[in-house]
PDB file of C-alpha atoms in Angstrom:
ATOM      1  CA  MET A   1     307.071  23.203 183.233  1.00  0.00           C
ATOM      2  CA  ILE A   2     303.274  23.742 183.795  1.00  0.00           C
ATOM      3  CA  VAL A   3     301.821  22.734 187.202  1.00  0.00           C
ATOM      4  CA  ASP A   4     298.066  22.781 187.547  1.00  0.00           C
ATOM      5  CA  ASP A   5     295.574  20.247 189.010  1.00  0.00           C
ATOM      6  CA  GLU A   6     293.078  20.783 186.139  1.00  0.00           C
ATOM      7  CA  ARG A   7     294.036  18.838 183.063  1.00  0.00           C
ATOM      8  CA  PHE A   8     292.126  20.916 180.585  1.00  0.00           C
ATOM      9  CA  VAL A   9     294.143  23.972 181.771  1.00  0.00           C
ATOM     10  CA  ILE A  10     297.454  22.216 181.109  1.00  0.00           C
ATOM     11  CA  GLU A  11     296.233  21.066 177.757  1.00  0.00           C
ATOM     12  CA  GLU A  12     294.848  24.552 176.768  1.00  0.00           C
ATOM     13  CA  LEU A  13     298.305  26.141 177.697  1.00  0.00           C
ATOM     14  CA  CYS A  14     300.298  23.596 175.857  1.00  0.00           C
ATOM     15  CA  THR A  15     298.283  23.996 172.566  1.00  0.00           C
ATOM     16  CA  MET A  16     297.395  27.649 172.799  1.00  0.00           C
ATOM     17  CA  ILE A  17     300.633  28.807 171.121  1.00  0.00           C
ATOM     18  CA  ASN A  18     303.683  27.386 169.358  1.00  0.00           C
ATOM     19  CA  TRP A  19     306.073  27.277 172.308  1.00  0.00           C
ATOM     20  CA  GLU A  20     309.092  26.352 170.374  1.00  0.00           C
ATOM     21  CA  ALA A  21     308.557  29.449 168.044  1.00  0.00           C
ATOM     22  CA  CYS A  22     308.609  31.547 171.300  1.00  0.00           C
ATOM     23  CA  GLY A  23     312.040  30.017 172.212  1.00  0.00           C
ATOM     24  CA  PHE A  24     310.713  27.522 174.788  1.00  0.00           C
ATOM     25  CA  GLN A  25     309.768  23.892 175.022  1.00  0.00           C
ATOM     26  CA  VAL A  26     307.265  22.390 177.561  1.00  0.00           C
ATOM     27  CA  ILE A  27     309.502  19.591 179.092  1.00  0.00           C
ATOM     28  CA  ALA A  28     307.133  18.563 181.849  1.00  0.00           C
ATOM     29  CA  THR A  29     303.663  18.925 183.368  1.00  0.00           C
ATOM     30  CA  ALA A  30     302.489  18.174 186.905  1.00  0.00           C
ATOM     31  CA  PHE A  31     299.028  18.077 188.546  1.00  0.00           C
ATOM     32  CA  ASN A  32     300.092  19.122 192.128  1.00  0.00           C
ATOM     33  CA  GLY A  33     303.001  20.838 193.899  1.00  0.00           C
ATOM     34  CA  ARG A  34     304.552  17.520 195.101  1.00  0.00           C
ATOM     35  CA  GLN A  35     304.748  16.237 191.526  1.00  0.00           C
ATOM     36  CA  GLY A  36     305.945  19.670 190.326  1.00  0.00           C
ATOM     37  CA  LEU A  37     308.766  19.794 192.970  1.00  0.00           C
ATOM     38  CA  LYS A  38     309.920  16.213 192.061  1.00  0.00           C
ATOM     39  CA  LYS A  39     310.075  17.152 188.335  1.00  0.00           C
ATOM     40  CA  PHE A  40     311.760  20.445 189.056  1.00  0.00           C
ATOM     41  CA  ARG A  41     314.596  18.592 190.759  1.00  0.00           C
ATOM     42  CA  GLU A  42     314.866  16.042 187.961  1.00  0.00           C
ATOM     43  CA  LEU A  43     314.599  18.408 184.894  1.00  0.00           C
ATOM     44  CA  HIS A  44     315.677  21.969 186.114  1.00  0.00           C
ATOM     45  CA  PRO A  45     313.331  24.001 183.769  1.00  0.00           C
ATOM     46  CA  SER A  46     314.135  27.513 183.116  1.00  0.00           C
ATOM     47  CA  LEU A  47     310.459  28.537 183.628  1.00  0.00           C
ATOM     48  CA  ILE A  48     307.526  27.249 185.802  1.00  0.00           C
ATOM     49  CA  LEU A  49     303.864  28.238 185.392  1.00  0.00           C
ATOM     50  CA  ALA A  50     302.177  27.191 188.455  1.00  0.00           C
ATOM     51  CA  ASP A  51     298.611  27.231 189.982  1.00  0.00           C
ATOM     52  CA  ILE A  52     298.013  28.137 193.511  1.00  0.00           C
ATOM     53  CA  ARG A  53     295.221  25.845 194.838  1.00  0.00           C
ATOM     54  CA  MET A  54     296.229  22.117 194.209  1.00  0.00           C
ATOM     55  CA  PRO A  55     296.061  18.991 196.320  1.00  0.00           C
ATOM     56  CA  PHE A  56     298.901  17.363 198.346  1.00  0.00           C
ATOM     57  CA  MET A  57     301.012  20.493 198.068  1.00  0.00           C
ATOM     58  CA  ASP A  58     299.806  23.934 196.898  1.00  0.00           C
ATOM     59  CA  GLY A  59     301.738  26.317 194.615  1.00  0.00           C
ATOM     60  CA  ILE A  60     302.905  28.528 197.404  1.00  0.00           C
ATOM     61  CA  GLU A  61     304.573  25.816 199.280  1.00  0.00           C
ATOM     62  CA  MET A  62     306.114  24.298 196.087  1.00  0.00           C
ATOM     63  CA  ILE A  63     307.572  27.780 195.242  1.00  0.00           C
ATOM     64  CA  ARG A  64     308.980  28.269 198.705  1.00  0.00           C
ATOM     65  CA  GLN A  65     310.806  24.815 198.489  1.00  0.00           C
ATOM     66  CA  ILE A  66     312.004  25.545 194.923  1.00  0.00           C
ATOM     67  CA  ARG A  67     313.369  28.908 196.034  1.00  0.00           C
ATOM     68  CA  GLU A  68     315.378  27.334 198.811  1.00  0.00           C
ATOM     69  CA  GLU A  69     317.201  25.354 196.136  1.00  0.00           C
ATOM     70  CA  ASP A  70     317.190  27.802 193.186  1.00  0.00           C
ATOM     71  CA  ASP A  71     316.803  31.566 193.332  1.00  0.00           C
ATOM     72  CA  THR A  72     317.148  32.060 189.543  1.00  0.00           C
ATOM     73  CA  VAL A  73     314.339  30.042 187.830  1.00  0.00           C
ATOM     74  CA  ASN A  74     311.594  32.060 186.516  1.00  0.00           C
ATOM     75  CA  ILE A  75     308.186  31.349 188.138  1.00  0.00           C
ATOM     76  CA  VAL A  76     304.812  32.629 186.919  1.00  0.00           C
ATOM     77  CA  LEU A  77     301.870  32.130 189.142  1.00  0.00           C
ATOM     78  CA  LEU A  78     298.589  31.211 187.590  1.00  0.00           C
ATOM     79  CA  THR A  79     295.678  32.743 189.557  1.00  0.00           C
ATOM     80  CA  ALA A  80     291.930  33.091 189.625  1.00  0.00           C
ATOM     81  CA  TYR A  81     290.233  36.429 190.584  1.00  0.00           C
ATOM     82  CA  GLU A  82     289.317  35.165 194.105  1.00  0.00           C
ATOM     83  CA  ASP A  83     293.016  34.214 194.754  1.00  0.00           C
ATOM     84  CA  PHE A  84     294.379  37.425 193.897  1.00  0.00           C
ATOM     85  CA  SER A  85     294.928  38.606 197.459  1.00  0.00           C
ATOM     86  CA  TYR A  86     296.353  35.161 198.395  1.00  0.00           C
ATOM     87  CA  ALA A  87     298.835  35.459 195.484  1.00  0.00           C
ATOM     88  CA  LYS A  88     300.466  38.492 197.017  1.00  0.00           C
ATOM     89  CA  SER A  89     302.096  36.241 199.672  1.00  0.00           C
ATOM     90  CA  ALA A  90     304.026  34.651 196.874  1.00  0.00           C
ATOM     91  CA  ILE A  91     305.724  37.948 195.796  1.00  0.00           C
ATOM     92  CA  SER A  92     308.010  37.789 198.819  1.00  0.00           C
ATOM     93  CA  LEU A  93     309.182  34.414 197.445  1.00  0.00           C
ATOM     94  CA  GLY A  94     310.313  36.001 194.305  1.00  0.00           C
ATOM     95  CA  ILE A  95     308.006  35.056 191.654  1.00  0.00           C
ATOM     96  CA  THR A  96     308.549  36.558 188.098  1.00  0.00           C
ATOM     97  CA  GLU A  97     305.023  37.351 187.414  1.00  0.00           C
ATOM     98  CA  TYR A  98     301.472  36.524 188.150  1.00  0.00           C
ATOM     99  CA  ILE A  99     298.633  36.267 185.676  1.00  0.00           C
ATOM    100  CA  ILE A 100     294.910  35.673 185.897  1.00  0.00           C
ATOM    101  CA  LYS A 101     293.848  32.401 184.124  1.00  0.00           C
ATOM    102  CA  SER A 102     290.742  33.673 182.592  1.00  0.00           C
ATOM    103  CA  SER A 103     292.563  36.549 180.988  1.00  0.00           C
ATOM    104  CA  ILE A 104     295.223  34.627 179.247  1.00  0.00           C
ATOM    105  CA  THR A 105     295.117  34.854 175.381  1.00  0.00           C
ATOM    106  CA  PRO A 106     297.515  33.569 172.810  1.00  0.00           C
ATOM    107  CA  ASP A 107     298.918  37.119 172.252  1.00  0.00           C
ATOM    108  CA  SER A 108     299.239  37.897 176.011  1.00  0.00           C
ATOM    109  CA  LEU A 109     301.069  34.534 176.572  1.00  0.00           C
ATOM    110  CA  ARG A 110     303.433  35.101 173.634  1.00  0.00           C
ATOM    111  CA  GLU A 111     304.245  38.613 175.096  1.00  0.00           C
ATOM    112  CA  LEU A 112     304.889  37.158 178.532  1.00  0.00           C
ATOM    113  CA  LEU A 113     307.231  34.431 177.191  1.00  0.00           C
ATOM    114  CA  GLU A 114     309.016  37.102 174.980  1.00  0.00           C
ATOM    115  CA  ASN A 115     309.764  39.255 178.095  1.00  0.00           C
ATOM    116  CA  ILE A 116     311.031  36.274 180.131  1.00  0.00           C
ATOM    117  CA  ARG A 117     313.099  35.129 177.094  1.00  0.00           C
ATOM    118  CA  VAL A 118     314.777  38.421 176.884  1.00  0.00           C
ATOM    119  CA  SER A 119     315.385  38.502 180.654  1.00  0.00           C
ATOM    120  CA  ILE A 120     317.051  35.057 180.423  1.00  0.00           C
ATOM    121  CA  CYS A 121     319.263  36.115 177.548  1.00  0.00           C
ATOM    122  CA  ARG A 122     320.254  39.240 179.449  1.00  0.00           C
ATOM    123  CA  GLN A 123     321.378  37.132 182.300  1.00  0.00           C
ATOM    124  CA  GLY A 124     323.919  35.420 180.100  1.00  0.00           C
ATOM    125  CA  GLN A 125     323.180  31.819 181.011  1.00  0.00           C
ATOM    126  CA  LYS A 126     326.881  30.875 181.506  1.00  0.00           C
ATOM    127  CA  ASP A 127     328.557  32.888 178.929  1.00  0.00           C
ATOM    128  CA  LYS A 128     325.798  32.750 176.396  1.00  0.00           C
ATOM    129  CA  ILE A 129     325.583  29.015 175.981  1.00  0.00           C
ATOM    130  CA  VAL A 130     323.350  28.169 173.001  1.00  0.00           C
ATOM    131  CA  THR A 131     320.832  25.528 173.984  1.00  0.00           C
ATOM    132  CA  ASP A 132     318.548  26.324 171.013  1.00  0.00           C
ATOM    133  CA  TRP A 133     315.922  24.057 169.735  1.00  0.00           C
ATOM    134  CA  LEU A 134     317.003  25.085 166.175  1.00  0.00           C
ATOM    135  CA  LEU A 135     320.334  23.471 166.791  1.00  0.00           C
ATOM    136  CA  GLU A 136     318.557  20.176 167.671  1.00  0.00           C
ATOM    137  CA  GLN A 137     316.498  20.499 164.497  1.00  0.00           C
ATOM    138  CA  PHE A 138     319.693  21.060 162.445  1.00  0.00           C
ATOM    139  CA  PHE A 139     321.234  17.724 163.820  1.00  0.00           C
ATOM    140  CA  SER A 140     317.936  15.699 163.536  1.00  0.00           C
ATOM    141  CA  THR A 141     317.124  16.504 159.909  1.00  0.00           C
ATOM    142  CA  GLU A 142     318.752  15.860 156.739  1.00  0.00           C
ATOM    143  CA  LYS A 143     318.109  19.311 155.276  1.00  0.00           C
ATOM    144  CA  SER A 144     317.143  22.550 157.111  1.00  0.00           C
ATOM    145  CA  GLU A 145     316.804  26.203 156.291  1.00  0.00           C
ATOM    146  CA  ASN A 146     319.040  28.103 158.769  1.00  0.00           C
ATOM    147  CA  SER A 147     318.818  31.695 159.856  1.00  0.00           C
ATOM    148  CA  ALA A 148     321.752  33.905 159.606  1.00  0.00           C
ATOM    149  CA  ASP A 149     322.387  33.826 163.318  1.00  0.00           C
ATOM    150  CA  LEU A 150     322.290  30.129 163.411  1.00  0.00           C
ATOM    151  CA  ASP A 151     324.421  29.802 160.295  1.00  0.00           C
ATOM    152  CA  ALA A 152     327.196  31.965 162.104  1.00  0.00           C
ATOM    153  CA  THR A 153     326.901  29.671 165.150  1.00  0.00           C
ATOM    154  CA  LEU A 154     327.276  26.486 162.922  1.00  0.00           C
ATOM    155  CA  ARG A 155     330.251  27.863 161.239  1.00  0.00           C
ATOM    156  CA  GLN A 156     332.304  28.671 164.428  1.00  0.00           C
ATOM    157  CA  MET A 157     335.146  26.240 165.077  1.00  0.00           C
ATOM    158  CA  HIS A 158     335.258  24.335 168.371  1.00  0.00           C
ATOM    159  CA  HIS A 159     336.847  21.370 170.193  1.00  0.00           C
ATOM    160  CA  ILE A 160     334.105  18.812 170.671  1.00  0.00           C
ATOM    161  CA  ILE A 161     333.196  16.401 173.531  1.00  0.00           C
ATOM    162  CA  LEU A 162     330.252  14.006 173.100  1.00  0.00           C
ATOM    163  CA  ILE A 163     328.672  12.658 176.212  1.00  0.00           C
ATOM    164  CA  SER A 164     326.652   9.467 175.928  1.00  0.00           C
ATOM    165  CA  GLN A 165     324.844   7.564 178.601  1.00  0.00           C
ATOM    166  CA  ASP A 166     325.793   3.871 178.718  1.00  0.00           C
ATOM    167  CA  LEU A 167     322.454   2.222 177.826  1.00  0.00           C
ATOM    168  CA  PRO A 168     321.686  -1.335 176.650  1.00  0.00           C
ATOM    169  CA  LEU A 169     321.872  -1.713 172.982  1.00  0.00           C
ATOM    170  CA  SER A 170     318.445  -2.255 171.331  1.00  0.00           C
ATOM    171  CA  ILE A 171     319.022  -4.903 168.812  1.00  0.00           C
ATOM    172  CA  SER A 172     315.384  -4.872 167.693  1.00  0.00           C
ATOM    173  CA  GLY A 173     315.118  -1.191 167.428  1.00  0.00           C
ATOM    174  CA  GLU A 174     312.798  -1.130 170.333  1.00  0.00           C
ATOM    175  CA  ILE A 175     312.715   2.165 172.234  1.00  0.00           C
ATOM    176  CA  LEU A 176     314.273   2.010 175.603  1.00  0.00           C
ATOM    177  CA  PRO A 177     312.108   2.890 178.655  1.00  0.00           C
ATOM    178  CA  GLU A 178     312.362   6.558 179.657  1.00  0.00           C
ATOM    179  CA  GLU A 179     312.851   5.763 183.286  1.00  0.00           C
ATOM    180  CA  ILE A 180     316.313   4.290 182.736  1.00  0.00           C
ATOM    181  CA  GLN A 181     317.476   7.336 180.698  1.00  0.00           C
ATOM    182  CA  VAL A 182     318.755  10.620 182.308  1.00  0.00           C
ATOM    183  CA  PRO A 183     316.601  13.379 180.805  1.00  0.00           C
ATOM    184  CA  LYS A 184     318.643  15.521 178.473  1.00  0.00           C
ATOM    185  CA  ALA A 185     317.433  18.701 180.181  1.00  0.00           C
ATOM    186  CA  LYS A 186     318.860  17.549 183.425  1.00  0.00           C
ATOM    187  CA  LEU A 187     322.065  16.421 181.646  1.00  0.00           C
ATOM    188  CA  ALA A 188     322.421  19.892 179.955  1.00  0.00           C
ATOM    189  CA  ALA A 189     321.845  21.670 183.373  1.00  0.00           C
ATOM    190  CA  LEU A 190     324.576  19.526 185.043  1.00  0.00           C
ATOM    191  CA  LEU A 191     327.053  20.195 182.177  1.00  0.00           C
ATOM    192  CA  GLN A 192     326.248  23.987 182.153  1.00  0.00           C
ATOM    193  CA  ASN A 193     327.227  24.240 185.836  1.00  0.00           C
ATOM    194  CA  TRP A 194     330.429  22.287 185.246  1.00  0.00           C
ATOM    195  CA  ASP A 195     333.584  24.300 185.960  1.00  0.00           C
ATOM    196  CA  TYR A 196     335.855  24.379 182.846  1.00  0.00           C
ATOM    197  CA  PRO A 197     339.006  26.024 184.058  1.00  0.00           C
ATOM    198  CA  GLY A 198     340.951  27.517 181.071  1.00  0.00           C
ATOM    199  CA  TRP A 199     338.155  26.654 178.810  1.00  0.00           C
ATOM    200  CA  LYS A 200     334.936  28.420 177.574  1.00  0.00           C
ATOM    201  CA  LEU A 201     331.819  26.333 177.082  1.00  0.00           C
ATOM    202  CA  GLU A 202     330.128  27.746 173.949  1.00  0.00           C
ATOM    203  CA  THR A 203     327.313  25.376 173.045  1.00  0.00           C
ATOM    204  CA  ILE A 204     325.276  22.487 174.394  1.00  0.00           C
ATOM    205  CA  THR A 205     322.902  20.501 172.167  1.00  0.00           C
ATOM    206  CA  SER A 206     321.850  16.947 171.309  1.00  0.00           C
ATOM    207  CA  LEU A 207     322.367  14.425 168.561  1.00  0.00           C
ATOM    208  CA  PRO A 208     319.611  12.185 167.340  1.00  0.00           C
ATOM    209  CA  GLY A 209     321.584   9.068 168.643  1.00  0.00           C
ATOM    210  CA  GLY A 210     321.274  10.344 172.258  1.00  0.00           C
ATOM    211  CA  GLN A 211     324.766  12.036 172.577  1.00  0.00           C
ATOM    212  CA  THR A 212     325.095  15.418 174.111  1.00  0.00           C
ATOM    213  CA  VAL A 213     327.379  17.818 172.275  1.00  0.00           C
ATOM    214  CA  LEU A 214     329.687  20.001 174.319  1.00  0.00           C
ATOM    215  CA  ALA A 215     331.368  22.673 172.047  1.00  0.00           C
ATOM    216  CA  ILE A 216     334.325  24.261 173.983  1.00  0.00           C
ATOM    217  CA  ASN A 217     337.181  26.525 173.241  1.00  0.00           C
ATOM    218  CA  SER A 218     340.492  27.092 175.072  1.00  0.00           C
ATOM    219  CA  THR A 219     340.865  30.620 176.469  1.00  0.00           C
ATOM    220  CA  GLU A 220     344.502  30.297 175.778  1.00  0.00           C
ATOM    221  CA  ASN A 221     346.270  29.042 172.606  1.00  0.00           C
ATOM    222  CA  VAL A 222     343.521  27.534 170.374  1.00  0.00           C
ATOM    223  CA  TYR A 223     346.093  26.099 167.888  1.00  0.00           C
ATOM    224  CA  THR A 224     347.779  23.792 170.283  1.00  0.00           C
ATOM    225  CA  ASP A 225     347.078  20.025 170.286  1.00  0.00           C
ATOM    226  CA  HIS A 226     344.823  19.835 173.386  1.00  0.00           C
ATOM    227  CA  GLY A 227     344.382  16.099 173.220  1.00  0.00           C
ATOM    228  CA  ALA A 228     345.687  15.280 176.644  1.00  0.00           C
ATOM    229  CA  GLU A 229     343.766  18.059 178.277  1.00  0.00           C
ATOM    230  CA  LEU A 230     340.520  17.205 176.598  1.00  0.00           C
ATOM    231  CA  GLU A 231     340.973  13.541 177.617  1.00  0.00           C
ATOM    232  CA  ARG A 232     341.356  14.719 181.236  1.00  0.00           C
ATOM    233  CA  ILE A 233     338.330  16.936 181.065  1.00  0.00           C
ATOM    234  CA  SER A 234     336.307  14.021 179.444  1.00  0.00           C
ATOM    235  CA  ARG A 235     337.260  11.645 182.359  1.00  0.00           C
ATOM    236  CA  ALA A 236     336.476  14.118 185.034  1.00  0.00           C
ATOM    237  CA  ILE A 237     332.977  14.771 183.387  1.00  0.00           C
ATOM    238  CA  VAL A 238     332.294  11.020 183.164  1.00  0.00           C
ATOM    239  CA  ARG A 239     333.200  10.690 186.874  1.00  0.00           C
ATOM    240  CA  LYS A 240     331.037  13.579 187.883  1.00  0.00           C
ATOM    241  CA  LEU A 241     328.079  12.456 186.013  1.00  0.00           C
ATOM    242  CA  ARG A 242     328.158   9.110 187.518  1.00  0.00           C
ATOM    243  CA  GLN A 243     328.335  10.644 191.030  1.00  0.00           C
ATOM    244  CA  ASP A 244     325.469  13.187 190.296  1.00  0.00           C
ATOM    245  CA  THR A 245     323.133  10.797 188.462  1.00  0.00           C
ATOM    246  CA  GLY A 246     324.143   7.297 189.505  1.00  0.00           C
ATOM    247  CA  ASN A 247     324.376   6.300 185.917  1.00  0.00           C
ATOM    248  CA  SER A 248     327.360   5.371 183.712  1.00  0.00           C
ATOM    249  CA  PHE A 249     328.514   7.683 180.842  1.00  0.00           C
ATOM    250  CA  SER A 250     331.125   7.526 178.059  1.00  0.00           C
ATOM    251  CA  ALA A 251     332.791  10.356 176.355  1.00  0.00           C
ATOM    252  CA  PHE A 252     334.351  10.954 172.888  1.00  0.00           C
ATOM    253  CA  TYR A 253     336.360  13.945 172.177  1.00  0.00           C
ATOM    254  CA  LEU A 254     337.921  15.676 169.101  1.00  0.00           C
ATOM    255  CA  ALA A 255     341.294  17.111 169.732  1.00  0.00           C
ATOM    256  CA  HIS A 256     341.235  19.138 166.555  1.00  0.00           C
ATOM    257  CA  ARG A 257     338.695  22.005 166.208  1.00  0.00           C
ATOM    258  CA  ILE A 258     335.669  21.444 163.942  1.00  0.00           C
ATOM    259  CA  SER A 259     332.498  23.402 162.976  1.00  0.00           C
ATOM    260  CA  LEU A 260     329.044  22.157 163.889  1.00  0.00           C
ATOM    261  CA  TYR A 261     328.311  21.881 160.090  1.00  0.00           C
ATOM    262  CA  ASP A 262     331.272  19.374 159.756  1.00  0.00           C
ATOM    263  CA  LEU A 263     330.324  17.670 163.025  1.00  0.00           C
ATOM    264  CA  LYS A 264     326.998  16.669 161.708  1.00  0.00           C
ATOM    265  CA  LEU A 265     328.589  14.996 158.655  1.00  0.00           C
ATOM    266  CA  TYR A 266     331.357  13.580 160.741  1.00  0.00           C
ATOM    267  CA  CYS A 267     328.795  11.810 163.113  1.00  0.00           C
ATOM    268  CA  SER A 268     326.650  10.426 160.360  1.00  0.00           C
ATOM    269  CA  GLU A 269     329.719   8.916 158.685  1.00  0.00           C
ATOM    270  CA  ASN A 270     331.203   7.494 161.884  1.00  0.00           C
ATOM    271  CA  ARG A 271     328.173   6.156 163.732  1.00  0.00           C
ATOM    272  CA  ASN A 272     330.018   2.759 164.192  1.00  0.00           C
ATOM    273  CA  LYS A 273     332.896   4.644 166.135  1.00  0.00           C
ATOM    274  CA  LEU A 274     330.201   6.233 168.443  1.00  0.00           C
ATOM    275  CA  ASN A 275     328.675   2.894 169.140  1.00  0.00           C
ATOM    276  CA  GLU A 276     332.116   1.440 170.196  1.00  0.00           C
ATOM    277  CA  SER A 277     331.385   2.007 173.815  1.00  0.00           C
ATOM    278  CA  TYR A 278     328.701  -0.740 173.464  1.00  0.00           C
ATOM    279  CA  PHE A 279     331.391  -3.275 173.108  1.00  0.00           C
ATOM    280  CA  SER A 280     334.175  -1.805 175.181  1.00  0.00           C
ATOM    281  CA  GLY A 281     332.527  -1.552 178.545  1.00  0.00           C
ATOM    282  CA  SER A 282     330.919   1.401 180.356  1.00  0.00           C
ATOM    283  CA  GLY A 283     332.517   4.676 181.476  1.00  0.00           C
ATOM    284  CA  GLY A 284     335.068   4.829 178.669  1.00  0.00           C
ATOM    285  CA  VAL A 285     336.815   7.848 177.021  1.00  0.00           C
ATOM    286  CA  TYR A 286     337.593   7.761 173.272  1.00  0.00           C
ATOM    287  CA  ARG A 287     339.614   9.963 171.033  1.00  0.00           C
ATOM    288  CA  MET A 288     338.132  10.682 167.615  1.00  0.00           C
ATOM    289  CA  GLU A 289     340.256  11.668 164.642  1.00  0.00           C
ATOM    290  CA  TYR A 290     339.433  14.535 162.157  1.00  0.00           C
ATOM    291  CA  PRO A 291     339.377  15.427 159.310  1.00  0.00           C
ATOM    292  CA  VAL A 292     337.573  12.736 157.622  1.00  0.00           C
ATOM    293  CA  MET A 293     337.930  12.420 153.843  1.00  0.00           C
ATOM    294  CA  THR A 294     336.161   9.118 152.951  1.00  0.00           C
ATOM    295  CA  ILE A 295     334.879   6.023 154.433  1.00  0.00           C
ATOM    296  CA  GLU A 296     336.928   2.971 153.618  1.00  0.00           C
ATOM    297  CA  SER A 297     335.444  -0.544 153.468  1.00  0.00           C
ATOM    298  CA  ASP A 298     337.361  -3.741 153.413  1.00  0.00           C
ATOM    299  CA  THR A 299     335.204  -6.274 151.591  1.00  0.00           C
ATOM    300  CA  ALA A 300     337.473  -9.153 152.532  1.00  0.00           C
ATOM    301  CA  THR A 301     337.023  -8.624 156.280  1.00  0.00           C
ATOM    302  CA  GLY A 302     333.898  -6.560 156.528  1.00  0.00           C
ATOM    303  CA  TYR A 303     335.623  -4.076 158.685  1.00  0.00           C
ATOM    304  CA  SER A 304     335.101  -0.334 157.864  1.00  0.00           C
ATOM    305  CA  GLY A 305     337.267   2.748 159.005  1.00  0.00           C
ATOM    306  CA  VAL A 306     338.146   6.330 158.341  1.00  0.00           C
ATOM    307  CA  ASN A 307     340.569   7.395 155.735  1.00  0.00           C
ATOM    308  CA  THR A 308     342.665  10.139 157.196  1.00  0.00           C
ATOM    309  CA  GLY A 309     345.747   9.463 155.151  1.00  0.00           C
ATOM    310  CA  GLU A 310     345.880   6.011 156.386  1.00  0.00           C
ATOM    311  CA  VAL A 311     342.894   3.443 157.012  1.00  0.00           C
ATOM    312  CA  PHE A 312     341.690   3.587 160.602  1.00  0.00           C
ATOM    313  CA  ARG A 313     339.989   0.234 161.219  1.00  0.00           C
ATOM    314  CA  ILE A 314     337.196  -0.293 163.835  1.00  0.00           C
ATOM    315  CA  THR A 315     337.141  -4.007 164.973  1.00  0.00           C
ATOM    316  CA  ASP A 316     333.884  -5.749 165.894  1.00  0.00           C
ATOM    317  CA  ARG A 317     334.278  -6.566 169.546  1.00  0.00           C
ATOM    318  CA  CYS A 318     330.931  -8.118 170.360  1.00  0.00           C
TER     319      CYS A 318
END
């Protein structure tokens, strides 16, 4: 998140480099400390770049309040030469770095981000959870060239829980207003901090349809049918998200392990199953079956289903 009362400074920082190539994504901007504090509480960014002198609430006060709530987020203070002595007061608040605005270059900004990215990786971020932009790209495009590291991640086997906010179905294809949707960064932060006793959270990423993917593995016997346990975890997550956000969510779980490569194919072939919550009420938990060999279609009834040795039919409940 970038916080500065000068719009051109924000625009310059946003366009100076390719943030995603550096491992970051600008998820919010704000023009004063009050706005910055509000967006921090909504989105929980990993890194904040903040100016000092701003109206309504300056950068120092914003940082002080953020540090009362979170002592791990990385904060870089943007300063002018005349503010250098004033910036020293922020050091006691635990800023990560301070830089002089006029001296920022694309190379110096990339170097700063690389140092912070390495530091974040060393912290582990909840057992090396992968929240990589490349994963989102993999799920959102038909074809993608994957690095060796990403390829290894995609081929690992996991139990899957898909979390979906219960939103109105847009029949016309119209985009739903952002204000009624829980930001995916906030949702990922809530799920990262969830306690999974007996389970290890491996990966959090997003699907194009709006679902959040949780890839988890049992720390005990990975070959057992964990259906009942995954259903219990899914119901607990749905309840917790409703409490924390005031919004309703549904969950879909796969009791058998699957790779993220196969999950992409599975979701594209079973989009109707993922839409079942639209017709079944909010706050539901659904078990999905795998493997999927073919999609069966009954021309007489119009129903479609998954062939897993027998035809699994999804009825139209609307």
